[in-house]
Amino acid sequence: MKRARALWERLPAPVVDLVLVVAAAVDVWLNLLDDTRLGVALATLGCAALAFRRRFPLGVFLLTLPISLTQPVAVAPLAALFTLAERSRNRPLLAVCVALTAVANSTPWPLVGLTEVGRTMTLITFVYSLATAAAPVLIAQLLQTHRDLARRLVEIEEAREHERALHAQAVLARERAQLAREMHDVVSHQVSLIAVRAGALQVAAKDADAKEAARTIRSLSVTTLDELRTMVTLLRASGGAATELTPQPTLADLRKLVESSGSHAELSGELPPAVGTPAQRALYRTVQEALTNVRKHAPGATACVELWQDGDDVGVTVTNTPPTRPSLSLPGSQQGLVGLRERADILHGTLVAGPTAEGGYRVRLRIPFPGTERK
């Protein structure tokens, strides 16, 4: 049974439609009751309409309905009903179509013979026809549910993979936080001591060259402490992925990030080449986090990533439309936007995030352009 079904599913759609039209025509030929010109014309129209059942399922069903009234056949109307039920989620519409099929099958033809058949026989025929018409609808709805479940299983598996990735990131974040503490406790202490000793040497030295050397050492120590403080803050805030241990991404990597985000996203705009490396990293991480949230919380939505310059400020805006299907419940640390805001604060910028009036979501990062010159 499974092998036959797999073989049937591998057949091209036009071949399947042609086989179905031929089967319906043979069914009409073997069970032809109304051989008048009108009856044959309606039967021919209904059988031929099956070739278009995939594009116009409701219209094809209505065209096959007269066959149920004029001929004792089953293939054409039931095939059209099955196709409609397989593609529609409108349960009331399907119930009406089942009832129409049963009425057409149980109504005597020609109508002048209604009193000859009798109400009891007509009722029995109606009940039998109702059960017969309901069968393909139930089977089609079962196949539709099967496809939905298969798609949901794929989404659940993807969610599990994402959950494992989040767990790995959480472990890495703890390691980075521990590294940050060690850097702060050990390295900053030593560099602070160097700065203090250099300051004392600058005051006590008699020689001008020695004073200049001590001043340079003290200045470099202070600068190193400031850079170390920035690095420690980022280590504690970001909880980044393993790829952050490799060379840091820049604006040149944004297009690849958008194209591989797994969402319907577009990149527009450009920024001056003078934007510094820290600002480029902040812009990149903002887009990365925003697109990750779109994929997690707004499945099926489209996103627009816009780079812009506004006077002395540069920034990026990521806006997504409302989701087209329900999102899965995924675990999250709720720290993504917090880390982005801390990155923005370090660069004296701002990050604003919130829902849009259309039901989507917008993330906007603004960084002072002159401040991006610092590396």
mmCIF file of C-alpha atoms in Angstrom:
data_model
loop_
_atom_site.group_PDB
_atom_site.id
_atom_site.type_symbol
_atom_site.label_atom_id
_atom_site.label_comp_id
_atom_site.label_asym_id
_atom_site.label_seq_id
_atom_site.Cartn_x
_atom_site.Cartn_y
_atom_site.Cartn_z
ATOM 1 C CA MET A 1 0.000 0.000 0.000
ATOM 2 C CA LYS A 2 2.767 2.420 0.933
ATOM 3 C CA ARG A 3 4.739 1.489 -2.191
ATOM 4 C CA ALA A 4 1.726 2.125 -4.414
ATOM 5 C CA ARG A 5 1.066 5.450 -2.703
ATOM 6 C CA ALA A 6 4.701 6.515 -3.115
ATOM 7 C CA LEU A 7 4.567 5.574 -6.807
ATOM 8 C CA TRP A 8 1.356 7.584 -7.232
ATOM 9 C CA GLU A 9 2.862 10.633 -5.531
ATOM 10 C CA ARG A 10 5.922 10.505 -7.812
ATOM 11 C CA LEU A 11 3.781 10.720 -10.947
ATOM 12 C CA PRO A 12 3.677 14.186 -12.583
ATOM 13 C CA ALA A 13 0.530 16.182 -11.823
ATOM 14 C CA PRO A 14 -0.632 16.360 -15.485
ATOM 15 C CA VAL A 15 -0.403 12.562 -15.768
ATOM 16 C CA VAL A 16 -2.485 12.104 -12.607
ATOM 17 C CA ASP A 17 -5.096 14.565 -13.856
ATOM 18 C CA LEU A 18 -5.273 12.813 -17.236
ATOM 19 C CA VAL A 19 -5.744 9.420 -15.585
ATOM 20 C CA LEU A 20 -8.497 10.890 -13.407
ATOM 21 C CA VAL A 21 -10.302 12.410 -16.406
ATOM 22 C CA VAL A 22 -10.152 9.075 -18.259
ATOM 23 C CA ALA A 23 -11.415 7.197 -15.189
ATOM 24 C CA ALA A 24 -14.324 9.630 -14.817
ATOM 25 C CA ALA A 25 -15.175 9.288 -18.537
ATOM 26 C CA VAL A 26 -15.159 5.481 -18.284
ATOM 27 C CA ASP A 27 -17.368 5.696 -15.202
ATOM 28 C CA VAL A 28 -19.874 7.833 -17.124
ATOM 29 C CA TRP A 29 -19.739 5.531 -20.152
ATOM 30 C CA LEU A 30 -20.406 2.412 -18.090
ATOM 31 C CA ASN A 31 -23.222 3.963 -16.042
ATOM 32 C CA LEU A 32 -24.802 6.310 -18.591
ATOM 33 C CA LEU A 33 -28.438 6.839 -17.617
ATOM 34 C CA ASP A 34 -29.402 10.118 -19.262
ATOM 35 C CA ASP A 35 -28.221 9.760 -22.863
ATOM 36 C CA THR A 36 -29.909 12.928 -24.016
ATOM 37 C CA ARG A 37 -27.860 15.686 -25.543
ATOM 38 C CA LEU A 38 -28.072 17.734 -22.313
ATOM 39 C CA GLY A 39 -27.095 14.796 -20.108
ATOM 40 C CA VAL A 40 -24.103 13.869 -22.268
ATOM 41 C CA ALA A 41 -22.993 17.522 -22.469
ATOM 42 C CA LEU A 42 -23.124 17.960 -18.667
ATOM 43 C CA ALA A 43 -21.239 14.694 -18.169
ATOM 44 C CA THR A 44 -18.563 15.681 -20.679
ATOM 45 C CA LEU A 45 -18.144 19.115 -19.094
ATOM 46 C CA GLY A 46 -17.840 17.650 -15.609
ATOM 47 C CA CYS A 47 -15.250 15.049 -16.640
ATOM 48 C CA ALA A 48 -13.152 17.570 -18.583
ATOM 49 C CA ALA A 49 -13.253 20.038 -15.688
ATOM 50 C CA LEU A 50 -11.266 17.577 -13.525
ATOM 51 C CA ALA A 51 -8.138 18.598 -15.433
ATOM 52 C CA PHE A 52 -8.342 21.990 -13.668
ATOM 53 C CA ARG A 53 -9.229 20.737 -10.180
ATOM 54 C CA ARG A 54 -5.902 21.827 -8.634
ATOM 55 C CA ARG A 55 -6.274 25.474 -9.680
ATOM 56 C CA PHE A 56 -10.046 25.899 -9.274
ATOM 57 C CA PRO A 57 -11.230 23.229 -6.805
ATOM 58 C CA LEU A 58 -14.533 24.893 -5.893
ATOM 59 C CA GLY A 59 -15.429 25.749 -9.505
ATOM 60 C CA VAL A 60 -14.638 22.216 -10.694
ATOM 61 C CA PHE A 61 -16.783 20.758 -7.923
ATOM 62 C CA LEU A 62 -19.736 22.890 -9.007
ATOM 63 C CA LEU A 63 -19.250 21.774 -12.619
ATOM 64 C CA THR A 64 -19.276 18.107 -11.600
ATOM 65 C CA LEU A 65 -22.365 18.500 -9.433
ATOM 66 C CA PRO A 66 -24.842 18.131 -12.371
ATOM 67 C CA ILE A 67 -23.331 14.694 -13.127
ATOM 68 C CA SER A 68 -24.483 13.494 -9.713
ATOM 69 C CA LEU A 69 -27.992 14.668 -10.602
ATOM 70 C CA THR A 70 -28.271 13.220 -14.113
ATOM 71 C CA GLN A 71 -26.016 10.133 -13.969
ATOM 72 C CA PRO A 72 -25.438 7.366 -11.363
ATOM 73 C CA VAL A 73 -21.666 7.953 -11.278
ATOM 74 C CA ALA A 74 -19.167 8.483 -8.461
ATOM 75 C CA VAL A 75 -15.676 9.222 -9.794
ATOM 76 C CA ALA A 76 -16.034 12.812 -11.045
ATOM 77 C CA PRO A 77 -17.994 14.420 -8.169
ATOM 78 C CA LEU A 78 -16.128 12.526 -5.452
ATOM 79 C CA ALA A 79 -12.728 13.344 -6.965
ATOM 80 C CA ALA A 80 -13.663 17.016 -7.164
ATOM 81 C CA LEU A 81 -14.946 16.917 -3.583
ATOM 82 C CA PHE A 82 -11.725 15.243 -2.389
ATOM 83 C CA THR A 83 -9.578 17.902 -4.076
ATOM 84 C CA LEU A 84 -11.623 20.720 -2.565
ATOM 85 C CA ALA A 85 -11.414 19.207 0.934
ATOM 86 C CA GLU A 86 -7.672 18.652 0.579
ATOM 87 C CA ARG A 87 -7.024 22.322 -0.197
ATOM 88 C CA SER A 88 -9.638 24.081 1.907
ATOM 89 C CA ARG A 89 -9.799 24.644 5.674
ATOM 90 C CA ASN A 90 -13.325 26.058 5.527
ATOM 91 C CA ARG A 91 -15.311 23.355 7.359
ATOM 92 C CA PRO A 92 -18.757 24.967 6.837
ATOM 93 C CA LEU A 93 -18.111 25.176 3.078
ATOM 94 C CA LEU A 94 -17.136 21.501 2.966
ATOM 95 C CA ALA A 95 -20.273 20.546 4.901
ATOM 96 C CA VAL A 96 -22.423 22.439 2.401
ATOM 97 C CA CYS A 97 -20.653 20.725 -0.523
ATOM 98 C CA VAL A 98 -21.236 17.296 1.041
ATOM 99 C CA ALA A 99 -24.919 18.115 1.503
ATOM 100 C CA LEU A 100 -25.212 19.359 -2.097
ATOM 101 C CA THR A 101 -23.640 16.144 -3.390
ATOM 102 C CA ALA A 102 -26.016 14.028 -1.330
ATOM 103 C CA VAL A 103 -29.025 16.023 -2.510
ATOM 104 C CA ALA A 104 -27.961 15.730 -6.138
ATOM 105 C CA ASN A 105 -27.395 11.980 -5.827
ATOM 106 C CA SER A 106 -30.741 11.331 -4.088
ATOM 107 C CA THR A 107 -32.904 13.530 -6.296
ATOM 108 C CA PRO A 108 -34.644 11.410 -9.003
ATOM 109 C CA TRP A 109 -33.979 12.382 -12.599
ATOM 110 C CA PRO A 110 -35.975 13.515 -14.441
ATOM 111 C CA LEU A 111 -37.755 15.441 -11.725
ATOM 112 C CA VAL A 112 -41.193 14.346 -12.901
ATOM 113 C CA GLY A 113 -40.480 10.910 -11.414
ATOM 114 C CA LEU A 114 -40.149 12.189 -7.838
ATOM 115 C CA THR A 115 -43.584 10.888 -6.761
ATOM 116 C CA GLU A 116 -42.926 7.502 -8.323
ATOM 117 C CA VAL A 117 -39.793 6.820 -6.255
ATOM 118 C CA GLY A 118 -41.359 7.673 -2.914
ATOM 119 C CA ARG A 119 -40.111 9.652 0.065
ATOM 120 C CA THR A 120 -38.753 6.636 1.956
ATOM 121 C CA MET A 121 -36.521 5.499 -0.877
ATOM 122 C CA THR A 122 -35.414 9.074 -1.501
ATOM 123 C CA LEU A 123 -34.471 9.456 2.178
ATOM 124 C CA ILE A 124 -32.537 6.176 2.187
ATOM 125 C CA THR A 125 -30.680 7.236 -0.945
ATOM 126 C CA PHE A 126 -29.948 10.621 0.635
ATOM 127 C CA VAL A 127 -28.439 9.054 3.777
ATOM 128 C CA TYR A 128 -26.338 6.652 1.703
ATOM 129 C CA SER A 129 -25.179 9.476 -0.566
ATOM 130 C CA LEU A 130 -24.372 11.647 2.440
ATOM 131 C CA ALA A 131 -22.099 8.964 3.881
ATOM 132 C CA THR A 132 -20.479 8.377 0.486
ATOM 133 C CA ALA A 133 -19.797 12.088 -0.021
ATOM 134 C CA ALA A 134 -18.446 12.510 3.504
ATOM 135 C CA ALA A 135 -15.838 9.768 3.025
ATOM 136 C CA PRO A 136 -13.506 11.639 0.596
ATOM 137 C CA VAL A 137 -13.844 14.809 2.661
ATOM 138 C CA LEU A 138 -12.755 13.009 5.829
ATOM 139 C CA ILE A 139 -9.881 11.299 4.031
ATOM 140 C CA ALA A 140 -8.729 14.610 2.521
ATOM 141 C CA GLN A 141 -8.910 16.357 5.885
ATOM 142 C CA LEU A 142 -6.917 13.492 7.397
ATOM 143 C CA LEU A 143 -4.206 13.938 4.763
ATOM 144 C CA GLN A 144 -4.226 17.692 5.391
ATOM 145 C CA THR A 145 -3.772 17.099 9.120
ATOM 146 C CA HIS A 146 -0.989 14.626 8.377
ATOM 147 C CA ARG A 147 0.867 17.242 6.351
ATOM 148 C CA ASP A 148 0.378 19.826 9.098
ATOM 149 C CA LEU A 149 1.749 17.423 11.708
ATOM 150 C CA ALA A 150 4.733 16.552 9.519
ATOM 151 C CA ARG A 151 5.491 20.239 9.057
ATOM 152 C CA ARG A 152 5.116 20.853 12.783
ATOM 153 C CA LEU A 153 7.482 17.968 13.559
ATOM 154 C CA VAL A 154 10.081 19.582 11.321
ATOM 155 C CA GLU A 155 9.578 22.883 13.150
ATOM 156 C CA ILE A 156 9.876 21.145 16.522
ATOM 157 C CA GLU A 157 13.120 19.487 15.430
ATOM 158 C CA GLU A 158 14.446 22.857 14.290
ATOM 159 C CA ALA A 159 13.376 24.317 17.633
ATOM 160 C CA ARG A 160 15.275 21.586 19.462
ATOM 161 C CA GLU A 161 18.380 22.295 17.427
ATOM 162 C CA HIS A 162 17.990 25.974 18.219
ATOM 163 C CA GLU A 163 17.521 25.145 21.898
ATOM 164 C CA ARG A 164 20.741 23.134 21.892
ATOM 165 C CA ALA A 165 22.504 26.065 20.238
ATOM 166 C CA LEU A 166 21.111 28.404 22.907
ATOM 167 C CA HIS A 167 22.364 26.057 25.620
ATOM 168 C CA ALA A 168 25.824 26.041 24.052
ATOM 169 C CA GLN A 169 25.749 29.831 23.929
ATOM 170 C CA ALA A 170 24.736 29.954 27.600
ATOM 171 C CA VAL A 171 27.688 27.735 28.535
ATOM 172 C CA LEU A 172 29.982 29.951 26.486
ATOM 173 C CA ALA A 173 28.511 33.042 28.145
ATOM 174 C CA ARG A 174 29.365 31.669 31.598
ATOM 175 C CA GLU A 175 32.911 30.948 30.442
ATOM 176 C CA ARG A 176 33.199 34.441 29.009
ATOM 177 C CA ALA A 177 31.900 35.952 32.248
ATOM 178 C CA GLN A 178 34.487 33.969 34.208
ATOM 179 C CA LEU A 179 37.192 35.114 31.803
ATOM 180 C CA ALA A 180 36.008 38.693 32.237
ATOM 181 C CA ARG A 181 36.306 38.433 36.014
ATOM 182 C CA GLU A 182 39.811 36.975 35.739
ATOM 183 C CA MET A 183 40.869 39.700 33.313
ATOM 184 C CA HIS A 184 39.501 42.347 35.652
ATOM 185 C CA ASP A 185 41.025 40.853 38.805
ATOM 186 C CA VAL A 186 44.463 39.997 37.411
ATOM 187 C CA VAL A 187 45.269 42.095 34.361
ATOM 188 C CA SER A 188 43.701 45.353 35.521
ATOM 189 C CA HIS A 189 45.482 45.077 38.862
ATOM 190 C CA GLN A 190 48.865 44.683 37.186
ATOM 191 C CA VAL A 191 48.248 47.466 34.673
ATOM 192 C CA SER A 192 47.014 49.789 37.439
ATOM 193 C CA LEU A 193 50.197 49.096 39.369
ATOM 194 C CA ILE A 194 52.274 49.939 36.280
ATOM 195 C CA ALA A 195 50.374 53.215 35.873
ATOM 196 C CA VAL A 196 50.934 54.170 39.538
ATOM 197 C CA ARG A 197 54.654 53.356 39.404
ATOM 198 C CA ALA A 198 55.005 55.256 36.109
ATOM 199 C CA GLY A 199 53.300 58.295 37.668
ATOM 200 C CA ALA A 200 55.647 58.180 40.639
ATOM 201 C CA LEU A 201 58.643 57.837 38.323
ATOM 202 C CA GLN A 202 57.442 60.810 36.258
ATOM 203 C CA VAL A 203 57.393 62.989 39.396
ATOM 204 C CA ALA A 204 60.706 61.783 40.822
ATOM 205 C CA ALA A 205 62.785 61.623 37.630
ATOM 206 C CA LYS A 206 65.316 64.402 37.019
ATOM 207 C CA ASP A 207 66.140 63.604 33.399
ATOM 208 C CA ALA A 208 63.751 64.974 30.768
ATOM 209 C CA ASP A 209 63.922 61.783 28.703
ATOM 210 C CA ALA A 210 63.107 59.683 31.755
ATOM 211 C CA LYS A 211 60.156 61.951 32.565
ATOM 212 C CA GLU A 212 58.871 61.618 28.985
ATOM 213 C CA ALA A 213 59.264 57.830 29.067
ATOM 214 C CA ALA A 214 57.422 57.621 32.393
ATOM 215 C CA ARG A 215 54.659 59.869 31.052
ATOM 216 C CA THR A 216 54.291 57.678 27.958
ATOM 217 C CA ILE A 217 54.150 54.505 30.050
ATOM 218 C CA ARG A 218 51.512 56.036 32.331
ATOM 219 C CA SER A 219 49.427 57.253 29.348
ATOM 220 C CA LEU A 220 49.554 53.854 27.664
ATOM 221 C CA SER A 221 48.600 52.143 30.930
ATOM 222 C CA VAL A 222 45.562 54.383 31.370
ATOM 223 C CA THR A 223 44.507 53.776 27.761
ATOM 224 C CA THR A 224 44.960 50.038 28.229
ATOM 225 C CA LEU A 225 42.816 50.105 31.360
ATOM 226 C CA ASP A 226 40.068 51.932 29.467
ATOM 227 C CA GLU A 227 40.158 49.424 26.603
ATOM 228 C CA LEU A 228 40.223 46.549 29.076
ATOM 229 C CA ARG A 229 37.159 47.935 30.841
ATOM 230 C CA THR A 230 35.317 48.066 27.503
ATOM 231 C CA MET A 231 36.318 44.492 26.668
ATOM 232 C CA VAL A 232 35.257 43.210 30.081
ATOM 233 C CA THR A 233 31.883 44.925 29.749
ATOM 234 C CA LEU A 234 31.299 43.319 26.363
ATOM 235 C CA LEU A 235 32.381 39.918 27.657
ATOM 236 C CA ARG A 236 29.874 40.128 30.497
ATOM 237 C CA ALA A 237 27.025 41.489 28.391
ATOM 238 C CA SER A 238 27.085 39.700 25.093
ATOM 239 C CA GLY A 239 27.111 35.985 25.861
ATOM 240 C CA GLY A 240 28.024 35.590 22.236
ATOM 241 C CA ALA A 241 28.404 32.567 20.017
ATOM 242 C CA ALA A 242 31.571 30.594 19.368
ATOM 243 C CA THR A 243 32.146 32.494 16.157
ATOM 244 C CA GLU A 244 33.015 35.595 18.195
ATOM 245 C CA LEU A 245 36.353 33.964 19.008
ATOM 246 C CA THR A 246 37.228 34.269 15.307
ATOM 247 C CA PRO A 247 37.866 37.641 13.554
ATOM 248 C CA GLN A 248 34.996 39.972 14.354
ATOM 249 C CA PRO A 249 32.338 40.658 11.686
ATOM 250 C CA THR A 250 32.070 44.024 9.937
ATOM 251 C CA LEU A 251 29.546 45.804 7.756
ATOM 252 C CA ALA A 252 30.922 43.903 4.766
ATOM 253 C CA ASP A 253 29.457 40.725 6.296
ATOM 254 C CA LEU A 254 25.953 42.159 6.687
ATOM 255 C CA ARG A 255 24.650 41.052 3.289
ATOM 256 C CA LYS A 256 25.737 37.474 3.891
ATOM 257 C CA LEU A 257 24.099 37.601 7.327
ATOM 258 C CA VAL A 258 20.790 38.827 5.875
ATOM 259 C CA GLU A 259 20.811 36.272 3.064
ATOM 260 C CA SER A 260 21.517 33.366 5.444
ATOM 261 C CA SER A 261 19.140 34.482 8.205
ATOM 262 C CA GLY A 262 16.428 31.933 7.342
ATOM 263 C CA SER A 263 13.837 34.721 7.012
ATOM 264 C CA HIS A 264 12.489 36.804 4.134
ATOM 265 C CA ALA A 265 14.800 39.788 4.708
ATOM 266 C CA GLU A 266 16.144 42.600 2.518
ATOM 267 C CA LEU A 267 19.114 44.920 3.099
ATOM 268 C CA SER A 268 19.070 48.548 1.952
ATOM 269 C CA GLY A 269 21.093 51.698 2.502
ATOM 270 C CA GLU A 270 24.818 52.173 3.126
ATOM 271 C CA LEU A 271 27.145 53.823 5.621
ATOM 272 C CA PRO A 272 30.344 55.855 5.184
ATOM 273 C CA PRO A 273 33.577 53.825 5.109
ATOM 274 C CA ALA A 274 34.898 55.872 8.049
ATOM 275 C CA VAL A 275 32.640 54.040 10.526
ATOM 276 C CA GLY A 276 34.918 52.541 13.151
ATOM 277 C CA THR A 277 35.317 48.869 13.977
ATOM 278 C CA PRO A 278 33.462 48.945 17.346
ATOM 279 C CA ALA A 279 30.468 50.623 15.714
ATOM 280 C CA GLN A 280 30.502 48.138 12.849
ATOM 281 C CA ARG A 281 30.427 45.266 15.332
ATOM 282 C CA ALA A 282 27.536 46.872 17.215
ATOM 283 C CA LEU A 283 25.563 47.359 13.985
ATOM 284 C CA TYR A 284 26.229 43.791 12.904
ATOM 285 C CA ARG A 285 25.200 42.296 16.275
ATOM 286 C CA THR A 286 22.032 44.388 16.317
ATOM 287 C CA VAL A 287 20.973 43.060 12.912
ATOM 288 C CA GLN A 288 21.933 39.519 13.922
ATOM 289 C CA GLU A 289 19.868 39.614 17.120
ATOM 290 C CA ALA A 290 16.881 41.257 15.420
ATOM 291 C CA LEU A 291 16.783 38.676 12.605
ATOM 292 C CA THR A 292 17.128 35.877 15.150
ATOM 293 C CA ASN A 293 14.101 37.227 16.999
ATOM 294 C CA VAL A 294 12.148 37.446 13.724
ATOM 295 C CA ARG A 295 12.893 33.793 13.010
ATOM 296 C CA LYS A 296 11.944 32.758 16.558
ATOM 297 C CA HIS A 297 8.909 34.917 17.289
ATOM 298 C CA ALA A 298 7.500 35.907 13.872
ATOM 299 C CA PRO A 299 7.594 32.863 11.557
ATOM 300 C CA GLY A 300 6.673 33.702 7.994
ATOM 301 C CA ALA A 301 7.218 37.453 8.469
ATOM 302 C CA THR A 302 9.312 39.609 6.148
ATOM 303 C CA ALA A 303 12.032 41.886 7.497
ATOM 304 C CA CYS A 304 13.648 45.080 6.196
ATOM 305 C CA VAL A 305 17.191 45.980 7.313
ATOM 306 C CA GLU A 306 17.994 49.645 6.619
ATOM 307 C CA LEU A 307 21.393 51.279 7.151
ATOM 308 C CA TRP A 308 21.219 55.072 7.466
ATOM 309 C CA GLN A 309 23.108 58.258 8.356
ATOM 310 C CA ASP A 310 21.302 61.152 10.016
ATOM 311 C CA GLY A 311 23.557 64.168 10.438
ATOM 312 C CA ASP A 312 26.211 63.258 13.004
ATOM 313 C CA ASP A 313 24.612 59.868 13.726
ATOM 314 C CA VAL A 314 24.673 56.524 11.960
ATOM 315 C CA GLY A 315 22.512 53.526 12.643
ATOM 316 C CA VAL A 316 20.417 50.624 11.489
ATOM 317 C CA THR A 317 16.689 49.888 11.643
ATOM 318 C CA VAL A 318 15.297 46.353 11.437
ATOM 319 C CA THR A 319 11.525 46.182 10.911
ATOM 320 C CA ASN A 320 9.477 43.021 10.434
ATOM 321 C CA THR A 321 5.848 42.444 9.482
ATOM 322 C CA PRO A 322 3.404 40.458 11.631
ATOM 323 C CA PRO A 323 3.886 36.645 11.625
ATOM 324 C CA THR A 324 1.865 34.581 9.144
ATOM 325 C CA ARG A 325 1.667 31.489 11.328
ATOM 326 C CA PRO A 326 1.816 30.745 15.086
ATOM 327 C CA SER A 327 5.255 30.781 16.662
ATOM 328 C CA LEU A 328 6.654 27.942 18.702
ATOM 329 C CA SER A 329 7.353 28.383 22.401
ATOM 330 C CA LEU A 330 11.138 28.491 22.596
ATOM 331 C CA PRO A 331 13.367 28.961 25.645
ATOM 332 C CA GLY A 332 15.253 32.241 25.732
ATOM 333 C CA SER A 333 17.508 34.129 28.104
ATOM 334 C CA GLN A 334 15.687 37.449 27.501
ATOM 335 C CA GLN A 335 19.140 39.094 27.497
ATOM 336 C CA GLY A 336 19.617 39.720 23.773
ATOM 337 C CA LEU A 337 18.255 43.265 23.734
ATOM 338 C CA VAL A 338 19.869 43.977 27.101
ATOM 339 C CA GLY A 339 23.286 43.150 25.654
ATOM 340 C CA LEU A 340 22.572 45.300 22.591
ATOM 341 C CA ARG A 341 21.628 48.266 24.776
ATOM 342 C CA GLU A 342 24.860 47.857 26.748
ATOM 343 C CA ARG A 343 26.841 47.833 23.501
ATOM 344 C CA ALA A 344 25.029 51.017 22.437
ATOM 345 C CA ASP A 345 25.715 52.701 25.794
ATOM 346 C CA ILE A 346 29.425 51.924 25.501
ATOM 347 C CA LEU A 347 29.476 53.770 22.171
ATOM 348 C CA HIS A 348 27.327 56.616 23.605
ATOM 349 C CA GLY A 349 24.408 55.544 21.409
ATOM 350 C CA THR A 350 20.822 54.435 21.953
ATOM 351 C CA LEU A 351 18.815 51.349 21.064
ATOM 352 C CA VAL A 352 15.012 51.446 20.851
ATOM 353 C CA ALA A 353 12.900 48.331 20.339
ATOM 354 C CA GLY A 354 9.156 47.810 20.344
ATOM 355 C CA PRO A 355 6.085 46.718 18.386
ATOM 356 C CA THR A 356 4.820 48.651 15.359
ATOM 357 C CA ALA A 357 1.291 49.867 14.702
ATOM 358 C CA GLU A 358 0.878 47.224 11.984
ATOM 359 C CA GLY A 359 1.534 44.369 14.411
ATOM 360 C CA GLY A 360 5.210 43.830 13.583
ATOM 361 C CA TYR A 361 8.361 44.773 15.510
ATOM 362 C CA ARG A 362 11.118 47.378 15.059
ATOM 363 C CA VAL A 363 14.672 47.567 16.447
ATOM 364 C CA ARG A 364 16.580 50.847 15.889
ATOM 365 C CA LEU A 365 20.211 51.504 16.835
ATOM 366 C CA ARG A 366 21.660 55.053 16.725
ATOM 367 C CA ILE A 367 25.393 55.752 17.244
ATOM 368 C CA PRO A 368 27.174 59.126 17.137
ATOM 369 C CA PHE A 369 29.287 59.155 13.987
ATOM 370 C CA PRO A 370 32.301 61.093 15.365
ATOM 371 C CA GLY A 371 32.541 58.601 18.195
ATOM 372 C CA THR A 372 32.895 55.737 15.746
ATOM 373 C CA GLU A 373 36.337 56.935 14.799
ATOM 374 C CA ARG A 374 37.716 55.536 18.019
ATOM 375 C CA LYS A 375 38.974 51.920 17.873
#
